[in-house]
Coordinates of C-alpha atoms in Angstrom, one line a residue:
M3 CA 81.1 42.3 12.9
I4 CA 79.0 39.6 12.4
L5 CA 79.2 40.8 8.3
R6 CA 83.2 41.3 8.4
F7 CA 83.4 38.1 9.9
I8 CA 81.3 36.6 6.5
Q9 CA 83.3 38.5 4.2
N10 CA 87.1 37.7 5.3
P11 CA 88.3 35.7 2.8
V12 CA 89.7 33.3 4.9
T13 CA 85.9 32.2 6.3
R14 CA 84.9 32.3 2.5
K15 CA 88.1 30.0 1.8
R16 CA 87.0 27.3 5.2
Y17 CA 83.4 27.7 3.6
L18 CA 84.4 26.5 0.3
R19 CA 86.1 23.5 2.2
F20 CA 83.4 22.7 4.3
K21 CA 80.8 22.9 1.0
S22 CA 83.6 20.3 -0.8
M23 CA 82.5 18.2 1.5
K24 CA 79.8 16.2 0.3
R25 CA 78.8 13.8 3.6
A26 CA 78.6 17.4 5.7
W27 CA 77.3 19.9 3.0
W28 CA 74.1 17.1 2.3
S29 CA 74.0 16.3 6.1
F30 CA 73.6 20.4 7.2
W31 CA 70.8 20.8 4.1
I32 CA 68.8 17.7 5.0
L33 CA 69.0 18.8 8.6
V34 CA 67.6 21.8 7.2
L35 CA 64.6 20.6 5.6
L36 CA 63.9 18.4 8.5
Y37 CA 63.6 21.5 10.8
A38 CA 61.5 23.1 8.5
L39 CA 59.5 20.6 7.9
S40 CA 59.2 20.6 11.9
L41 CA 58.5 24.4 11.6
G42 CA 55.0 23.7 9.3
A43 CA 53.8 20.5 11.6
E44 CA 50.2 22.3 11.3
L45 CA 50.6 22.1 8.0
I46 CA 51.1 18.2 7.9
C47 CA 49.7 16.6 11.0
N48 CA 46.9 18.4 12.1
S49 CA 43.1 18.1 13.4
V50 CA 42.5 21.4 11.7
P51 CA 41.6 21.8 8.2
L52 CA 43.9 23.7 5.7
Y53 CA 41.1 25.8 4.3
V54 CA 37.3 25.6 4.4
R55 CA 34.5 27.0 1.6
Y56 CA 31.4 27.7 3.0
E57 CA 27.9 29.5 2.2
G58 CA 30.2 31.5 -1.1
R59 CA 33.0 32.3 2.4
S60 CA 36.7 31.2 1.9
F61 CA 37.8 30.4 5.8
F62 CA 41.4 29.1 6.8
P63 CA 40.9 27.3 10.7
V64 CA 44.8 26.5 11.4
F65 CA 45.5 30.2 11.0
R66 CA 42.4 31.6 12.9
Y67 CA 40.4 30.7 15.2
Y68 CA 36.5 29.7 14.5
P69 CA 34.0 29.2 16.6
E70 CA 31.3 26.4 15.7
D71 CA 28.0 28.7 15.4
V72 CA 30.1 30.2 12.2
F73 CA 29.1 27.0 10.5
T74 CA 26.1 25.6 11.9
G75 CA 24.2 28.9 14.5
S76 CA 23.9 27.2 16.8
G77 CA 25.1 29.8 19.3
R78 CA 28.2 27.8 20.8
Y79 CA 31.4 29.7 20.6
T80 CA 33.6 26.2 21.1
R81 CA 36.6 24.9 18.3
P82 CA 34.1 22.5 15.7
D83 CA 34.4 19.4 15.1
Y84 CA 35.4 19.9 11.8
K85 CA 35.6 16.0 11.2
F86 CA 31.6 15.9 12.0
L87 CA 31.2 19.0 10.4
Q88 CA 32.5 17.3 7.3
Q89 CA 29.6 14.5 7.7
T90 CA 27.0 17.4 8.4
P91 CA 24.2 17.8 5.6
A92 CA 25.3 21.0 5.1
F93 CA 28.8 19.7 3.4
L94 CA 27.3 16.2 2.2
D95 CA 24.7 17.8 -0.2
N96 CA 26.7 20.9 -1.0
T97 CA 29.5 20.4 -3.8
E98 CA 30.7 24.1 -2.9
N99 CA 30.8 23.8 0.3
R100 CA 34.3 22.0 1.1
I101 CA 36.6 21.0 4.0
I102 CA 40.5 20.4 3.0
F103 CA 42.4 18.8 5.7
P104 CA 46.2 18.8 6.4
L105 CA 47.9 15.2 4.7
F106 CA 47.5 13.5 8.2
T107 CA 44.5 14.7 9.7
H108 CA 45.9 13.8 13.6
G109 CA 47.2 16.1 16.4
P110 CA 49.8 15.9 18.3
K111 CA 47.4 15.7 21.5
D112 CA 44.5 14.2 19.7
I113 CA 42.8 11.0 21.0
I114 CA 41.8 8.8 18.3
D115 CA 38.5 7.3 18.7
P116 CA 39.0 3.9 18.9
A117 CA 35.4 2.8 16.2
A118 CA 37.6 4.8 14.0
L119 CA 40.0 2.3 13.1
L120 CA 40.3 0.4 10.1
I121 CA 40.8 -3.4 11.5
S122 CA 40.2 -6.4 10.0
G123 CA 36.4 -7.8 11.2
E124 CA 36.5 -11.1 11.2
V125 CA 37.3 -14.0 14.1
R126 CA 40.5 -16.6 13.6
V127 CA 39.4 -19.9 15.0
R128 CA 43.1 -21.4 15.9
L129 CA 42.6 -25.1 16.9
A130 CA 46.2 -26.4 18.0
Q131 CA 47.7 -29.8 19.5
E132 CA 48.6 -30.2 22.3
P133 CA 51.7 -31.9 22.9
R134 CA 51.4 -35.8 24.5
I135 CA 52.7 -36.2 27.9
G136 CA 53.3 -39.6 29.7
T137 CA 54.9 -40.2 33.1
V138 CA 57.5 -42.7 34.4
D139 CA 58.4 -43.4 37.7
I140 CA 61.9 -45.5 38.4
R141 CA 63.8 -47.1 41.1
S142 CA 67.8 -46.3 41.2
D143 CA 68.7 -49.9 39.0
L144 CA 66.0 -47.7 36.0
T145 CA 63.4 -50.6 36.7
I146 CA 59.8 -48.9 35.5
V147 CA 57.7 -49.5 38.3
R148 CA 54.5 -47.4 37.2
S149 CA 54.1 -45.4 34.0
H150 CA 51.2 -43.7 32.0
L151 CA 51.1 -43.5 28.1
L152 CA 54.2 -45.4 28.1
D153 CA 53.2 -47.1 24.9
F154 CA 52.9 -43.6 23.1
F155 CA 56.7 -42.7 23.2
V156 CA 57.8 -46.5 23.0
G157 CA 56.2 -46.9 19.9
Q158 CA 54.4 -49.5 20.6
E159 CA 50.6 -50.6 21.7
A160 CA 49.9 -52.0 25.1
V161 CA 53.3 -51.8 26.9
S162 CA 52.8 -50.7 30.3
G163 CA 56.9 -51.8 31.2
E164 CA 56.3 -52.8 34.5
G165 CA 59.3 -54.1 36.2
E166 CA 61.8 -53.4 32.8
N167 CA 64.5 -51.8 32.5
L168 CA 64.1 -48.5 31.1
T169 CA 67.3 -48.6 29.1
R170 CA 65.5 -51.8 27.0
F171 CA 62.7 -48.7 25.7
F172 CA 65.3 -46.0 25.3
D173 CA 69.1 -44.9 24.3
L174 CA 69.2 -42.7 27.2
P175 CA 72.1 -39.9 26.8
A176 CA 74.8 -39.9 29.4
D177 CA 73.5 -36.4 31.4
I178 CA 70.4 -38.5 32.5
F179 CA 72.3 -41.1 34.5
D180 CA 74.3 -37.8 37.0
A181 CA 71.3 -36.0 37.1
L182 CA 69.4 -39.2 38.5
E183 CA 72.2 -40.9 40.6
Q184 CA 72.2 -37.1 42.4
R185 CA 68.3 -37.6 42.9
F186 CA 68.9 -41.3 44.8
M187 CA 71.9 -40.2 46.8
N188 CA 69.5 -36.8 47.9
R189 CA 71.1 -33.8 46.2
A190 CA 69.4 -31.2 45.7
G191 CA 69.5 -30.7 41.5
P192 CA 67.7 -28.1 39.1
L193 CA 65.6 -28.6 36.6
A194 CA 67.3 -30.8 33.6
R195 CA 65.9 -31.9 29.9
F196 CA 67.4 -34.3 28.0
T197 CA 66.2 -35.8 24.6
V198 CA 65.8 -39.5 23.7
Q199 CA 65.4 -41.8 21.5
N200 CA 63.1 -45.4 21.1
H201 CA 64.6 -48.0 19.0
F202 CA 61.9 -46.8 16.6
R203 CA 64.4 -43.7 16.1
Q204 CA 61.5 -41.6 17.2
T205 CA 62.6 -38.4 19.8
H206 CA 61.3 -37.2 22.1
Q207 CA 61.6 -35.2 25.3
V208 CA 61.9 -35.6 29.5
L209 CA 62.2 -33.5 32.0
L210 CA 63.7 -33.9 35.6
S211 CA 61.9 -31.8 38.4
T212 CA 64.0 -29.4 40.2
F213 CA 65.0 -31.9 43.3
T214 CA 65.5 -30.7 46.7
P215 CA 67.1 -33.2 49.4
R216 CA 64.1 -34.7 52.3
E217 CA 64.7 -36.6 55.3
E218 CA 65.0 -39.8 53.5
A219 CA 66.7 -40.8 49.7
P220 CA 63.6 -41.2 47.5
H221 CA 63.1 -44.9 46.4
T222 CA 61.0 -43.4 42.8
I223 CA 62.4 -41.0 41.2
R224 CA 59.8 -39.9 38.3
L225 CA 60.4 -38.7 34.7
M226 CA 58.4 -36.7 31.9
F227 CA 58.1 -37.2 29.0
K228 CA 57.2 -34.3 25.8
E229 CA 56.3 -35.0 22.5
I230 CA 58.4 -33.0 20.2
M231 CA 55.8 -31.1 17.8
D232 CA 56.5 -31.0 14.1
S233 CA 56.1 -28.6 11.4
R234 CA 53.1 -31.1 10.4
D235 CA 51.3 -30.6 13.8
K236 CA 51.5 -26.5 13.3
P237 CA 48.1 -24.5 14.6
R238 CA 45.8 -24.2 12.0
E239 CA 43.1 -21.6 11.2
V240 CA 39.4 -21.1 10.1
V241 CA 38.7 -17.2 9.3
F242 CA 34.6 -16.7 9.8
D243 CA 33.5 -13.3 8.8
P244 CA 30.2 -11.4 11.0
D245 CA 27.4 -12.9 9.4
L246 CA 29.9 -16.8 10.5
R247 CA 30.8 -17.5 7.2
I248 CA 33.8 -19.6 6.7
I249 CA 36.6 -17.1 4.5
V250 CA 39.5 -18.9 5.0
P251 CA 38.9 -22.9 6.0
D252 CA 40.6 -25.7 6.9
T253 CA 38.9 -28.1 5.4
E254 CA 40.5 -31.5 6.2
L255 CA 40.3 -31.0 10.1
W256 CA 37.2 -28.9 9.7
R257 CA 35.3 -31.8 9.0
K258 CA 36.4 -33.8 11.9
L259 CA 34.7 -32.4 14.3
S260 CA 31.4 -33.3 15.1
A261 CA 28.2 -32.0 15.0
P262 CA 28.5 -30.5 18.3
D263 CA 31.4 -29.0 18.6
I264 CA 30.7 -27.7 15.3
R265 CA 27.4 -25.6 16.8
L266 CA 29.3 -24.4 19.7
I267 CA 32.4 -23.1 18.1
K268 CA 30.1 -21.4 16.2
D269 CA 28.2 -19.7 19.7
R270 CA 31.6 -18.1 20.4
V271 CA 32.2 -17.2 16.9
R272 CA 29.3 -15.2 17.6
E273 CA 30.0 -14.0 21.3
R274 CA 33.6 -13.1 20.2
F275 CA 32.9 -10.5 17.7
D276 CA 31.1 -9.1 21.2
R277 CA 33.5 -9.5 23.9
P278 CA 36.5 -11.9 24.7
V279 CA 35.7 -15.5 25.1
D280 CA 37.5 -19.0 26.8
D281 CA 39.0 -21.6 24.9
L282 CA 37.9 -24.5 24.6
R283 CA 39.0 -27.9 24.9
T284 CA 38.0 -30.8 22.2
E285 CA 39.1 -34.2 20.8
I286 CA 40.1 -34.4 17.0
D287 CA 41.2 -38.7 16.2
G288 CA 41.8 -38.9 19.9
R289 CA 44.3 -36.0 19.7
Q290 CA 44.2 -33.1 22.1
F291 CA 43.3 -29.3 20.7
V292 CA 42.3 -26.4 22.1
V293 CA 40.3 -24.3 19.9
S294 CA 41.0 -20.1 20.3
F295 CA 39.4 -17.6 19.7
V296 CA 41.8 -14.4 17.9
R297 CA 39.9 -10.6 17.5
E298 CA 41.7 -7.6 16.5
D299 CA 40.8 -6.1 19.4
V300 CA 42.0 -1.8 20.1
R301 CA 44.0 -1.6 22.7
F302 CA 46.2 1.3 22.7
P303 CA 49.1 1.0 22.6
F304 CA 48.1 0.0 18.8
P305 CA 50.7 -1.1 15.9
P306 CA 50.6 1.2 12.7
V307 CA 47.3 1.0 10.4
K308 CA 45.7 2.6 7.8
G309 CA 45.7 6.2 8.7
H310 CA 48.3 5.9 11.5
R311 CA 51.9 4.2 9.6
M312 CA 53.9 4.8 13.0
G313 CA 51.1 3.3 14.8
I314 CA 49.2 4.8 18.0
D315 CA 50.5 5.2 21.6
S316 CA 49.5 4.6 24.8
A317 CA 47.4 7.4 25.5
G318 CA 45.7 6.8 21.7
R319 CA 47.7 10.1 20.2
D320 CA 49.2 9.4 16.7
V321 CA 53.1 8.7 16.2
T322 CA 53.8 10.5 13.3
A323 CA 52.1 13.2 14.6
R324 CA 54.2 13.4 17.7
V325 CA 57.6 12.4 16.4
L326 CA 57.5 15.4 13.4
Y327 CA 55.9 17.6 16.5
G328 CA 58.8 15.9 18.7
L329 CA 61.6 16.8 15.8
R330 CA 60.7 21.1 15.9
I331 CA 60.7 20.4 20.1
S332 CA 64.2 18.7 20.5
L333 CA 65.6 20.9 17.4
T334 CA 64.3 23.8 19.1
F335 CA 66.0 23.3 22.2
G336 CA 69.0 22.4 21.2
L337 CA 69.4 26.0 19.1
I338 CA 68.0 27.7 21.5
L339 CA 70.5 25.6 24.2
A340 CA 73.9 25.9 22.2
G341 CA 73.0 29.3 21.3
C342 CA 72.6 31.0 24.9
A343 CA 74.7 28.4 26.6
T344 CA 77.5 29.8 23.6
I345 CA 77.0 33.4 24.2
F346 CA 77.1 33.6 28.1
G347 CA 80.5 31.1 27.3
I348 CA 81.7 33.7 24.7
V349 CA 81.6 36.4 27.7
A350 CA 82.5 34.6 30.8
G351 CA 85.6 33.5 29.2
A352 CA 86.6 36.7 27.2
F353 CA 86.7 38.6 30.1
Q354 CA 88.2 35.9 32.1
G355 CA 91.3 35.6 29.2
Y356 CA 91.5 38.8 29.1
L357 CA 91.9 40.6 32.1
G358 CA 93.5 37.4 34.2
G359 CA 95.4 38.1 36.9
L360 CA 93.2 37.8 40.5
F361 CA 90.0 38.2 38.1
D362 CA 90.7 35.2 36.2
I363 CA 91.7 32.9 39.3
T364 CA 88.6 33.6 41.4
A365 CA 86.3 33.2 38.2
Q366 CA 88.1 30.0 37.6
R367 CA 87.5 29.0 41.4
I368 CA 83.6 29.9 41.0
I369 CA 83.0 27.8 37.7
E370 CA 84.7 25.0 39.6
V371 CA 82.2 25.1 42.0
W372 CA 79.7 25.7 40.1
S373 CA 80.1 23.0 37.4
A374 CA 80.1 20.4 40.9
L375 CA 76.5 21.3 41.5
P376 CA 74.6 18.0 40.2
F377 CA 72.4 19.0 37.7
L378 CA 70.2 16.5 37.9
Y379 CA 68.9 16.8 41.7
V380 CA 68.9 20.8 40.8
M381 CA 65.9 20.0 37.8
I382 CA 64.4 17.9 40.3
L383 CA 64.4 20.6 42.8
M384 CA 63.5 23.4 40.7
G385 CA 61.2 20.7 38.9
S386 CA 59.1 20.6 42.1
I387 CA 59.0 24.7 42.7
Y388 CA 57.7 25.9 39.9
G389 CA 56.5 22.9 37.8
R390 CA 58.1 21.4 34.3
S391 CA 58.3 23.6 31.4
F392 CA 59.8 24.6 28.7
G393 CA 61.8 28.0 29.9
L394 CA 62.6 25.5 32.8
L395 CA 64.3 23.3 31.6
L396 CA 66.5 25.8 29.6
L397 CA 67.6 27.9 32.2
C398 CA 68.4 24.9 34.1
Y399 CA 70.4 23.4 31.2
G400 CA 71.7 27.0 30.7
I401 CA 73.3 27.3 33.9
F402 CA 75.5 24.5 33.6
N403 CA 76.2 24.1 29.9
W404 CA 78.1 27.4 29.3
V405 CA 81.2 26.0 31.4
G406 CA 83.0 23.9 28.6
I407 CA 82.6 26.9 25.6
S408 CA 84.1 29.3 28.2
Y409 CA 87.7 27.4 28.6
Y410 CA 87.7 27.2 25.2
V411 CA 87.6 31.0 24.6
R412 CA 89.4 32.2 27.7
A413 CA 92.4 30.2 26.6
E414 CA 92.4 31.7 23.1
F415 CA 92.0 34.7 24.9
L416 CA 94.6 34.1 26.6
N417 CA 97.2 33.5 23.9
L418 CA 95.8 36.3 22.1
R419 CA 95.9 39.3 24.3
K420 CA 99.8 40.1 24.0
R421 CA 100.0 40.0 20.5
E422 CA 100.7 43.3 18.8
F423 CA 96.9 44.0 17.4
V424 CA 96.1 44.1 20.9
E425 CA 98.4 46.1 22.6
A426 CA 98.4 48.6 19.1
A427 CA 94.4 48.9 19.9
K428 CA 95.4 49.8 23.9
C429 CA 97.7 52.5 22.9
M430 CA 95.0 54.2 20.0
G431 CA 93.2 54.3 23.4
I432 CA 90.1 51.4 22.1
P433 CA 87.4 50.7 24.8
T434 CA 87.9 47.4 26.3
Y435 CA 84.9 46.4 25.3
K436 CA 85.8 47.3 21.8
I437 CA 89.1 45.7 21.9
I438 CA 87.8 42.1 23.4
F439 CA 85.1 41.7 20.8
K440 CA 85.4 43.5 18.3
H441 CA 89.2 43.1 17.7
I442 CA 90.3 39.4 19.8
L443 CA 87.2 38.1 19.7
P444 CA 86.9 37.4 16.0
N445 CA 90.0 35.5 15.8
A446 CA 89.0 33.7 18.8
L447 CA 85.4 31.9 17.1
V448 CA 87.1 28.8 15.7
P449 CA 86.6 26.4 18.5
V450 CA 82.7 28.2 19.5
I451 CA 82.0 27.5 15.9
T452 CA 84.0 24.2 15.8
F453 CA 81.8 22.8 18.6
F454 CA 78.7 24.4 18.6
P455 CA 77.1 21.2 15.9
F456 CA 78.0 18.5 18.6
S457 CA 76.6 21.0 21.9
L458 CA 73.6 20.8 19.2
V459 CA 73.3 16.9 19.1
G460 CA 74.2 16.8 22.9
A461 CA 71.6 19.0 24.1
I462 CA 68.7 16.8 22.0
G463 CA 70.3 13.8 23.6
S464 CA 70.3 15.1 27.2
L465 CA 66.3 16.5 26.6
V466 CA 64.9 12.6 25.1
A467 CA 67.2 11.4 28.4
L468 CA 65.1 13.6 30.8
D469 CA 61.9 13.5 29.1
Y470 CA 62.5 9.2 29.3
L471 CA 63.3 9.5 32.8
G472 CA 60.1 11.6 33.4
F473 CA 62.1 15.0 34.8
G474 CA 61.7 17.3 31.3
L475 CA 58.7 18.6 29.3
P476 CA 55.4 18.2 31.1
P477 CA 52.9 16.4 29.4
P478 CA 51.1 16.0 27.2
T479 CA 54.0 17.5 25.0
P480 CA 55.1 15.8 21.8
S481 CA 58.6 14.3 22.9
W482 CA 61.0 11.6 21.8
G483 CA 61.5 10.6 25.2
E484 CA 58.3 10.5 26.9
L485 CA 57.7 8.2 23.8
L486 CA 60.5 5.6 24.7
Y487 CA 59.3 5.0 28.0
Q488 CA 55.9 4.1 26.8
A489 CA 57.7 1.5 24.6
Q490 CA 59.7 0.3 28.0
E491 CA 56.4 -0.5 29.7
Y492 CA 55.1 -1.8 26.8
R493 CA 57.8 -3.6 25.3
W494 CA 55.9 -5.6 22.7
A495 CA 55.0 -2.2 21.2
W496 CA 57.8 -2.3 18.5
W497 CA 56.4 1.0 16.7
L498 CA 57.1 3.0 20.2
I499 CA 61.2 2.0 19.8
L500 CA 61.3 1.7 16.5
Y501 CA 60.2 5.4 15.1
P502 CA 61.3 7.7 17.9
S503 CA 65.2 5.9 18.1
L504 CA 65.3 6.3 14.2
A505 CA 64.3 9.8 14.0
L506 CA 67.1 10.7 17.3
F507 CA 69.7 7.9 15.8
I508 CA 68.7 10.5 12.0
V509 CA 69.0 13.3 13.3
M510 CA 72.1 13.1 15.8
L511 CA 74.0 11.0 12.9
L512 CA 73.5 14.5 10.3
G513 CA 74.7 16.7 13.5
V514 CA 77.7 14.8 13.5
F515 CA 78.2 14.5 10.4
V516 CA 78.0 18.8 10.1
G517 CA 79.8 19.1 13.2
E518 CA 83.1 16.6 11.2
G519 CA 82.5 18.9 8.6
V520 CA 83.1 22.1 10.1
R521 CA 86.1 21.1 12.4
N522 CA 87.3 20.1 9.2
A523 CA 87.0 23.0 7.0
Y524 CA 88.7 24.8 10.2
D525 CA 91.4 22.6 10.5
P526 CA 94.7 24.6 9.1
K527 CA 96.2 21.6 8.2
Q528 CA 93.8 19.8 5.7
F529 CA 96.2 17.1 4.8
S530 CA 99.1 15.2 7.5
R531 CA 101.9 13.7 6.4
F532 CA 103.1 10.1 9.2
E533 CA 107.2 9.6 8.9

């Protein structure tokens, strides 16, 4: 039947029409290429070498298991550590012995040794200037009662402002008068921020803290003035190497530090190479500076570095390998689920539509009750009883996913069962199953083929969603949804969001393009005219 369907002139015409749609055609082949790459993932991302040449013999560990005793004679029959084996004298001193690894030397379940990561071996001393903060207590008529650092914010030296009106020194916005009036009237007020200017056009920030009504109205209100830092006050950095030599100097600021401060900073730098240290506070030209010591530490998840271009996840596994292996699992799951659901839906819909009558009505009521069952609860229940697995996930999805396609097949069979070629087949005494699958089904496959790519995309999206919720594949199975779940926990780890999302977007977009092309290829009205 399949061969006759392929050789059918109508099928060939639809194939040529699909091929003429370049977006769908190239999307199909890109999807095939991606799936082929994922099927050969062990040849691309693997900690097991492709080829080992040892003592004149050839070994292929990626295809066959070899115990450690074969290479070391240690009597151990466990799997050897090939990366450690490559550094032994047997391979370093003898050029005829060699090991060839895949392009990426980490598998999806390998935990990466933090000491093996190539990170910067330097400490950055960051000197950040702290903004000056002053306070002013005022009465309801804006008379200053007391102040701290008011002279700096006014722009004049030795100005306390006591007994003076605040408007003598600053241009105040209208909103600040309303906020002060509410507080002096003993009414609740939220945290408020304002920008004010002194008479020298210097801009500062004024803060009014949250106010809660008291037993008596306040006599004074405190305004907090905060200096607005400009680009000239950005943090400066001095970079040290492990020998405490300055690699990147900031000579201007560094020269202004006192000798005791320099010694203290160098002591902290030496200590920072071993462990985290506290910040320091120092004074330069009358301004307070916070001195922090920054070094790139290995903490998982870790951003992309050499050898791990997509970064490392929270368990210390290579994201590149997990994305590639996750692609294979997602596409395999989608193809198996869509295929099984389609076959089961065809069988159920075919018998319903062909037999009709009481059988059709009864089966339809049963399907309606079955489709009303909550899938997620069934999945949770089955997972708690039998444990999470790839097969269980396929089973639970499969027993619900066939219902939709059965409706379309049933409708096609109800339409075709009274046609002349079906009546002729009955008169010839052809068995029922042959009439259904040999005569009617080839004419009813249009909705099945049209919806298959969209079923594949939906299955992949469902698997990712279930993995994201924690009810999908068991750990440590590579999964895009599991990476996205980690991204929710570590929201600063942008690589855990970007790469799985990009892979999911590309696969689903290609699947939609293919589905759109198949749908247009099977559309008998290629062009429509609107009047």
